[in-house]
Amino acid sequence: MNTFQKNESKETLFSPVSIEEVPRRPPSPPKKPSTKICGSNYPLSIAFIVVNEFCERFSYYGMKAVLTLYFLYFLHWNEDTSTSIYHAFSSLCYFTPILGAAIADSWLGKFKVLSLVGLSLIALGTGGIKPCVAAFGGDQFEENHAEERSRYFSVFYLAINAGSLISTFITPMLRGDVQCFGEDCYALAFGVPGLLMVIALVVFAMGSKMYNKPPPEGNIVAQVLKCIWFAISNRFKNRSGDIPKRQHWLDWAAEKYPKRLIMDVKALTRVLFLYIPLPMFWALLDQQGSRWTLQATRMNSNLGFFVLQPDQMQVLNPLLVLIFIPLFDLVIYRLVSKCGINFSSLRKMAVGMILACLAFAVAAAVEIKINEMAPAQPGPQEVFLQVLNLADDEMKVTMQGNENNSLLIESIKSFQKTPHYSKLYLKTKSQDFHFHLKYHNLSVNTEHSVQEQNWYSLFIHENGNSISSTMVKDTESKTTNGMTAVRFVNTLHKVVNISLSTDTSLNVGEDYGVSAYRIVQRGEYPAVHCRTEDETFSLNLGLLEFGAAYLFVITNSTNQGLQAWKIEDIPANKMSIAWQLPQYALVTAAEVMFSVTGLEFSYSQAPSSMKSVLQAAWLLTVAVGNIIVLVVAQFSGLVQWAEFILFSCLLLVVCLIFSIMGYNYVPVKTEDMQGPADKQIPHIQGNMINLETKKTKL
């Protein structure tokens, strides 16, 4: 396609002797009259497109909202791997639109990409949908209905944010509030967005006969890349000092490409140069679904009037976007303008970067406070130990090392709750400890082995006329990642079956059997159903809080009957999740000032023929930003608060560089981009293709 010759000079055209012909645009079929909505100028077909976009965005954002916790809890990946895979997926979703745009422009057209490729696979589907659906909706309007088309885009982006807002709130509820096979219901959390994609496909296909389907027009992205490559290679071939220099390096493409295209590419490269620092901003913005969600799992999600799931905090972003866009446009920007401050687009983007830096500084402060409230972690050659006396009376416990030196001497009352674990130092990575237990007139010696960087519980109990002890490793209790974990010790002489929910139950062995940890939902458990081989009973477990790990000892007291003695192995999350609100507010304000303004600025500075290329380049900066997060997560080795500070400092440096670039940038006026083409390139001898000039009647 040659979409550029219509703007060439009416007097002179360069006619290359040997060139690669730019393909002509196929003739467009005559537009058929479209069915309108209720007698208005809005085509009925856009209703199907808007509903399709709502369902597709619901599916995408809903699935993405629970993705990090799916990796962490269901696949049992660590936090760094979960973060890396999350951002690798996000990066792929922003790389594929470039492929989707190329296929749509040069081969299938927007309609076929949407229905055949876009709704097939998530990452490739996003690539097929993202660059096509908005423009395809605009194609449904006639040229004399520009005002209706403008309003359509407002409704279209409202559908995007509505789909994102609703799905980000509902999908975590489907995951956390519904149990499937004794665990969080990820099948339902992914199944509902999948169903919405099916609905999107059906709705989109229903409007097939109503759509105006423009034929493919050729791939402008490929033309731009070819033009740039030819200019570079031609300049390299003609680097002799005898050859006159040209005003711009892209002028070396004049032997093969139209002047209008070259002039448009010049305007494009000026904007693309400003895009170089942009990926770092997206590296921070997109961590709301990964690092910030993981931070939320270590906080208390009980707001008093409502209990949030950790991944539901992401709903703040689309909600605040809907609030901040009119607030900034109608209030803040106007107040700044009345103060006589020239708040240009580039300055808005720079301020947006600073706000994102502040958001991550706040996130780092929250992370430091969370760490201060969290229990200490055992270091190398260290273990934590708690001793629990399940006998009927006080017991004296003496622990000795390999050299018979006393490391711990305690008198522990019956069912005494220890305030904290005792820290023990080892001489090697693993070590044997000797315990001397004195109970009434009984004295027993026993030995247990421990390994460094672990937590242990020593259960001491009567065993007929003797005393027994059991050492249990508590490793799982330290990796609950914001979930609530419970385990049981059964002092009865019968196996007890405990039903924690309709589809979660476990058996605890008789005579001081110890169960493994089970993950349960936060909440009140006033009557947990239990049964033995000959009786049923209920246990009151009380309130189980976020992030806590509990031990319940099932006892049969003569006075009180069967009951559960409750010990908090790991304290609950104390810091409220509401403390994440400032960082979400800052990063959303940054997004509004950076993203919305950036697109507006880019479109105003590039010719109309380059809009699709700019869209591809903008999406590419998002993809690169996600790759930055992936690399840092895998190779930095920093603790979380330090990683937040690193990202904040990196963006601050990038903001400084961007400000210098913006200060030296001279904005282009619209009339300048529509002015005459560049001056004629003189005849050059040598390795270049000769040019001849001829008069052309138009």
Coordinates of C-alpha atoms in Angstrom, one line a residue, residues 12 24 168 174 185 193 215 241 320 431 499 518 541:
T12 CA 7.6 17.3 -8.6
R24 CA -1.3 -0.4 -3.7
T168 CA -10.6 -7.7 39.9
L174 CA -14.4 -16.9 43.7
C185 CA -11.2 -22.8 44.1
P193 CA -13.2 -15.6 33.0
P215 CA -9.9 -4.9 3.8
G241 CA 33.9 12.0 1.9
L320 CA -9.2 5.2 41.3
Q431 CA 23.2 -31.4 66.2
S499 CA -14.0 -31.7 59.4
R518 CA -3.8 -27.6 56.9
L541 CA -11.5 -23.2 67.6

